[in-house]
Tab-separated table of C-alpha atoms in Angstrom:
chain	number	residue	atom	x	y	z
A	1	SER	CA	-31.535	-19.313	8.561
A	2	ALA	CA	-34.249	-16.789	9.316
A	3	VAL	CA	-34.935	-13.431	7.714
A	4	ILE	CA	-36.409	-10.861	10.067
A	5	SER	CA	-38.001	-7.548	9.191
A	6	GLN	CA	-39.009	-4.760	11.528
A	7	LYS	CA	-41.303	-1.769	11.227
A	8	PRO	CA	-40.749	1.089	11.579
A	9	SER	CA	-37.039	1.323	10.859
A	10	ARG	CA	-36.888	4.577	12.783
A	11	ASP	CA	-39.167	7.061	14.461
A	12	ILE	CA	-39.066	10.284	16.385
A	13	CYS	CA	-41.680	10.499	19.121
A	14	GLN	CA	-42.892	12.922	21.715
A	15	ARG	CA	-42.511	12.319	25.407
A	16	GLY	CA	-45.522	10.555	26.931
A	17	THR	CA	-46.646	8.812	23.755
A	18	SER	CA	-46.347	5.122	22.866
A	19	LEU	CA	-44.857	3.327	19.869
A	20	THR	CA	-45.492	-0.214	18.705
A	21	ILE	CA	-42.690	-1.992	16.840
A	22	GLN	CA	-43.538	-4.906	14.609
A	23	CYS	CA	-41.321	-7.902	13.940
A	24	GLN	CA	-41.974	-10.390	11.136
A	25	VAL	CA	-40.021	-13.630	10.583
A	26	ASP	CA	-40.051	-15.479	7.275
A	27	SER	CA	-40.508	-18.865	8.990
A	28	GLN	CA	-42.245	-20.265	12.035
A	29	VAL	CA	-40.157	-19.949	15.181
A	30	THR	CA	-40.800	-20.923	18.757
A	31	MET	CA	-38.973	-18.178	20.586
A	32	MET	CA	-38.621	-14.533	19.731
A	33	PHE	CA	-36.576	-12.059	21.720
A	34	TRP	CA	-36.610	-8.308	22.101
A	35	TYR	CA	-33.398	-6.414	22.827
A	36	ARG	CA	-32.503	-2.818	23.453
A	37	GLN	CA	-29.220	-1.248	22.439
A	38	GLN	CA	-28.606	2.197	23.838
A	39	PRO	CA	-26.119	4.482	22.103
A	40	GLY	CA	-22.590	3.136	22.303
A	41	GLN	CA	-23.606	0.141	24.367
A	42	SER	CA	-24.184	-3.556	23.854
A	43	LEU	CA	-27.470	-5.412	23.639
A	44	THR	CA	-29.703	-5.841	26.658
A	45	LEU	CA	-32.396	-8.498	26.638
A	46	ILE	CA	-35.832	-7.029	27.397
A	47	ALA	CA	-38.015	-10.116	27.192
A	48	THR	CA	-38.613	-13.485	25.594
A	49	ALA	CA	-41.865	-13.895	23.674
A	50	ASN	CA	-43.300	-17.370	23.153
A	51	GLN	CA	-46.459	-17.962	21.172
A	52	GLY	CA	-49.482	-18.723	23.308
A	53	SER	CA	-48.043	-17.521	26.593
A	54	GLU	CA	-47.150	-14.282	28.287
A	55	ALA	CA	-43.741	-12.821	27.636
A	56	THR	CA	-40.997	-13.376	30.183
A	57	TYR	CA	-39.313	-10.129	31.212
A	58	GLU	CA	-35.753	-9.608	32.374
A	59	SER	CA	-34.878	-7.761	35.535
A	60	GLY	CA	-35.494	-4.045	35.106
A	61	PHE	CA	-38.180	-4.427	32.450
A	62	VAL	CA	-41.912	-4.633	33.152
A	63	ILE	CA	-44.963	-5.484	31.116
A	64	ASP	CA	-46.673	-2.144	31.738
A	65	LYS	CA	-43.782	-0.302	30.134
A	66	PHE	CA	-43.000	-2.819	27.373
A	67	PRO	CA	-46.119	-4.834	26.534
A	68	ILE	CA	-45.437	-7.598	24.026
A	69	SER	CA	-47.763	-9.543	21.784
A	70	ARG	CA	-47.055	-12.859	20.076
A	71	PRO	CA	-50.197	-13.795	18.156
A	72	ASN	CA	-48.580	-16.475	15.975
A	73	LEU	CA	-45.295	-18.211	15.206
A	74	THR	CA	-44.034	-15.607	12.727
A	75	PHE	CA	-44.940	-12.277	14.304
A	76	SER	CA	-44.455	-10.241	17.458
A	77	THR	CA	-44.866	-6.646	18.593
A	78	LEU	CA	-43.160	-4.620	21.284
A	79	THR	CA	-44.766	-1.432	22.569
A	80	VAL	CA	-42.719	1.234	24.286
A	81	SER	CA	-45.248	2.983	26.510
A	82	ASN	CA	-45.311	6.458	28.005
A	83	MET	CA	-41.977	7.230	26.431
A	84	SER	CA	-39.278	9.440	27.889
A	85	PRO	CA	-35.959	10.554	26.367
A	86	GLU	CA	-34.254	7.711	28.268
A	87	ASP	CA	-36.106	5.276	26.006
A	88	SER	CA	-34.189	6.574	22.996
A	89	SER	CA	-32.464	3.469	21.731
A	90	ILE	CA	-32.342	0.853	19.021
A	91	TYR	CA	-34.823	-1.954	19.573
A	92	LEU	CA	-33.990	-5.283	17.954
A	93	CYS	CA	-36.093	-8.355	17.403
A	94	SER	CA	-34.354	-11.701	17.317
A	95	THR	CA	-34.964	-15.402	16.985
A	96	ARG	CA	-32.966	-18.622	17.105
A	97	THR	CA	-32.542	-21.552	14.780
A	98	SER	CA	-34.066	-24.863	15.744
A	99	SER	CA	-30.602	-26.179	16.497
A	100	TYR	CA	-30.085	-23.271	18.921
A	101	ASN	CA	-26.611	-22.535	17.644
A	102	GLU	CA	-27.321	-19.266	15.904
A	103	GLN	CA	-29.381	-16.226	16.705
A	104	PHE	CA	-30.630	-13.915	13.977
A	105	PHE	CA	-31.430	-10.269	14.377
A	106	GLY	CA	-33.772	-7.918	12.646
A	107	PRO	CA	-32.415	-4.656	11.277
A	108	GLY	CA	-33.557	-2.770	14.370
A	109	THR	CA	-35.834	0.179	15.047
A	110	ARG	CA	-34.075	3.414	15.922
A	111	LEU	CA	-36.235	5.342	18.353
A	112	THR	CA	-35.642	8.942	19.370
A	113	VAL	CA	-37.824	10.464	22.080
A	114	LEU	CA	-37.917	14.239	22.352
B	1	GLY	CA	-27.088	-13.439	36.450
B	2	GLN	CA	-24.219	-13.145	34.050
B	3	ASN	CA	-20.892	-11.322	34.167
B	4	ILE	CA	-19.485	-11.069	30.681
B	5	ASP	CA	-16.349	-8.999	30.307
B	6	GLN	CA	-14.505	-7.874	27.211
B	7	PRO	CA	-12.054	-5.054	26.536
B	8	THR	CA	-13.749	-1.852	25.508
B	9	GLU	CA	-11.555	-0.989	22.564
B	10	MET	CA	-8.581	-2.348	20.625
B	11	THR	CA	-6.469	-1.087	17.757
B	12	ALA	CA	-4.563	-3.196	15.268
B	13	THR	CA	-2.832	-2.801	11.925
B	14	GLU	CA	-4.086	-4.028	8.587
B	15	GLY	CA	-2.643	-7.484	7.838
B	16	ALA	CA	-1.928	-8.252	11.481
B	17	ILE	CA	-3.538	-10.693	13.919
B	18	VAL	CA	-5.691	-9.592	16.851
B	19	GLN	CA	-7.154	-11.557	19.748
B	20	ILE	CA	-10.253	-10.338	21.553
B	21	ASN	CA	-10.824	-11.940	24.949
B	22	CYS	CA	-14.057	-12.610	26.764
B	23	THR	CA	-14.593	-13.941	30.275
B	24	TYR	CA	-17.928	-14.976	31.668
B	25	GLN	CA	-19.715	-16.317	34.717
B	26	THR	CA	-23.058	-17.954	34.162
B	27	SER	CA	-25.286	-20.882	35.076
B	28	GLY	CA	-26.904	-23.266	32.652
B	29	PHE	CA	-24.224	-22.564	30.046
B	30	ASN	CA	-24.912	-24.060	26.653
B	31	GLY	CA	-22.831	-22.059	24.246
B	32	LEU	CA	-20.711	-19.020	23.586
B	33	PHE	CA	-21.175	-16.881	20.519
B	34	TRP	CA	-19.314	-14.116	18.792
B	35	TYR	CA	-21.049	-11.460	16.745
B	36	GLN	CA	-19.783	-8.653	14.573
B	37	GLN	CA	-21.628	-5.362	14.512
B	38	HIS	CA	-20.852	-2.488	12.208
B	39	ALA	CA	-22.039	0.936	13.269
B	40	GLY	CA	-25.746	1.398	12.619
B	41	GLU	CA	-26.308	-2.223	11.677
B	42	ALA	CA	-27.659	-5.312	13.417
B	43	PRO	CA	-25.212	-7.896	14.794
B	44	THR	CA	-24.208	-10.716	12.485
B	45	PHE	CA	-23.211	-14.180	13.639
B	46	LEU	CA	-19.525	-15.120	13.480
B	47	SER	CA	-18.970	-18.243	15.539
B	48	TYR	CA	-20.313	-20.662	18.114
B	49	ASN	CA	-18.477	-22.768	20.702
B	50	VAL	CA	-20.101	-25.241	23.030
B	51	LEU	CA	-17.155	-27.617	23.620
B	52	ASP	CA	-13.650	-26.705	24.696
B	53	GLY	CA	-11.201	-25.976	21.954
B	54	LEU	CA	-10.688	-23.983	18.830
B	55	GLU	CA	-13.209	-23.503	16.020
B	56	GLU	CA	-11.750	-22.155	12.806
B	57	LYS	CA	-13.728	-20.448	10.093
B	58	GLY	CA	-11.610	-18.765	7.471
B	59	ARG	CA	-9.807	-15.743	8.878
B	60	PHE	CA	-11.773	-15.978	12.118
B	61	SER	CA	-11.229	-18.513	14.899
B	62	SER	CA	-12.867	-18.795	18.295
B	63	PHE	CA	-11.632	-20.613	21.372
B	64	LEU	CA	-13.484	-21.768	24.467
B	65	SER	CA	-12.421	-23.024	27.883
B	66	ARG	CA	-15.506	-23.820	29.933
B	67	SER	CA	-13.573	-24.573	33.121
B	68	LYS	CA	-11.987	-21.123	32.983
B	69	GLY	CA	-15.047	-19.278	31.735
B	70	TYR	CA	-12.926	-17.888	28.932
B	71	SER	CA	-13.146	-17.410	25.215
B	72	TYR	CA	-11.296	-15.490	22.578
B	73	LEU	CA	-11.926	-14.462	19.001
B	74	LEU	CA	-8.877	-14.464	16.763
B	75	LEU	CA	-8.883	-12.400	13.588
B	76	LYS	CA	-6.085	-13.018	11.092
B	77	GLU	CA	-4.937	-10.999	8.090
B	78	LEU	CA	-6.881	-8.002	9.290
B	79	GLN	CA	-8.677	-5.911	6.712
B	80	MET	CA	-10.018	-2.405	7.029
B	81	LYS	CA	-13.552	-3.752	6.773
B	82	ASP	CA	-12.972	-5.669	10.017
B	83	SER	CA	-13.285	-2.388	11.903
B	84	ALA	CA	-16.424	-3.016	13.919
B	85	SER	CA	-17.640	-3.950	17.375
B	86	TYR	CA	-17.283	-7.594	18.381
B	87	LEU	CA	-19.812	-8.901	20.844
B	88	CYS	CA	-19.346	-11.935	23.040
B	89	ALA	CA	-22.633	-13.592	24.026
B	90	VAL	CA	-23.451	-16.486	26.310
B	91	SER	CA	-26.458	-18.745	25.911
B	92	GLU	CA	-28.215	-20.022	29.023
B	93	ASN	CA	-30.566	-22.971	29.244
B	94	PHE	CA	-31.198	-22.889	25.493
B	95	ASN	CA	-33.468	-19.935	26.031
B	96	LYS	CA	-31.574	-16.698	26.330
B	97	PHE	CA	-28.573	-14.851	25.090
B	98	TYR	CA	-26.690	-12.390	27.226
B	99	PHE	CA	-24.235	-10.045	25.594
B	100	GLY	CA	-21.012	-8.534	26.787
B	101	SER	CA	-20.432	-4.837	26.389
B	102	GLY	CA	-18.629	-5.335	23.086
B	103	THR	CA	-15.106	-4.588	21.898
B	104	LYS	CA	-14.636	-1.846	19.364
B	105	LEU	CA	-11.853	-2.842	16.982
B	106	ASN	CA	-10.087	-0.134	15.001
B	107	VAL	CA	-8.030	-1.393	12.065
B	108	LYS	CA	-5.442	1.099	10.833
B	109	PRO	CA	-3.551	1.086	7.538
């Protein structure tokens, strides 16, 4: 299994500012994923972050808005740039086991944009 | 793309059995997963199916039919603590998970 921590756990931000969310895994993993969960909705994949390469973004998400770093095999960051109230959501970091049959989630970062 | 459909909400009685269905359309399928998510918490893994048939794990069972693009999660002997959202997720090409909209289960005394 993998234990994932995220910082911050929650934040309240002003419109137009940016927030960087950190994700730390207790073991080395190849793939890390960033999801968004808007109030009352399910999880939407933002991007896949592999170490040593640029993140791969899903339709509707772009690097300028959600830049991602993956400096090593245990850590990743997601930045929410130029925030608007529509970005208010829970952002979750995730990874998979080497056998691919389970995906673990961090506790999430609850973001509120005023 | 993926089309993953589940009922929005279900209600069942404590001690009863409930079945939550999930249908999907996807390419590069390599597994279907069920997650439980309590309000304000991260999803937790319940089950994984990659071959057709039933996987049983205690009070929870999950079924998969790949030819029909269909799965269900069966919860037996319902307890109040089972009130949560249940998310169906499909894995594609060993790389990505895509989640359904989730089914909110209300367990009543």
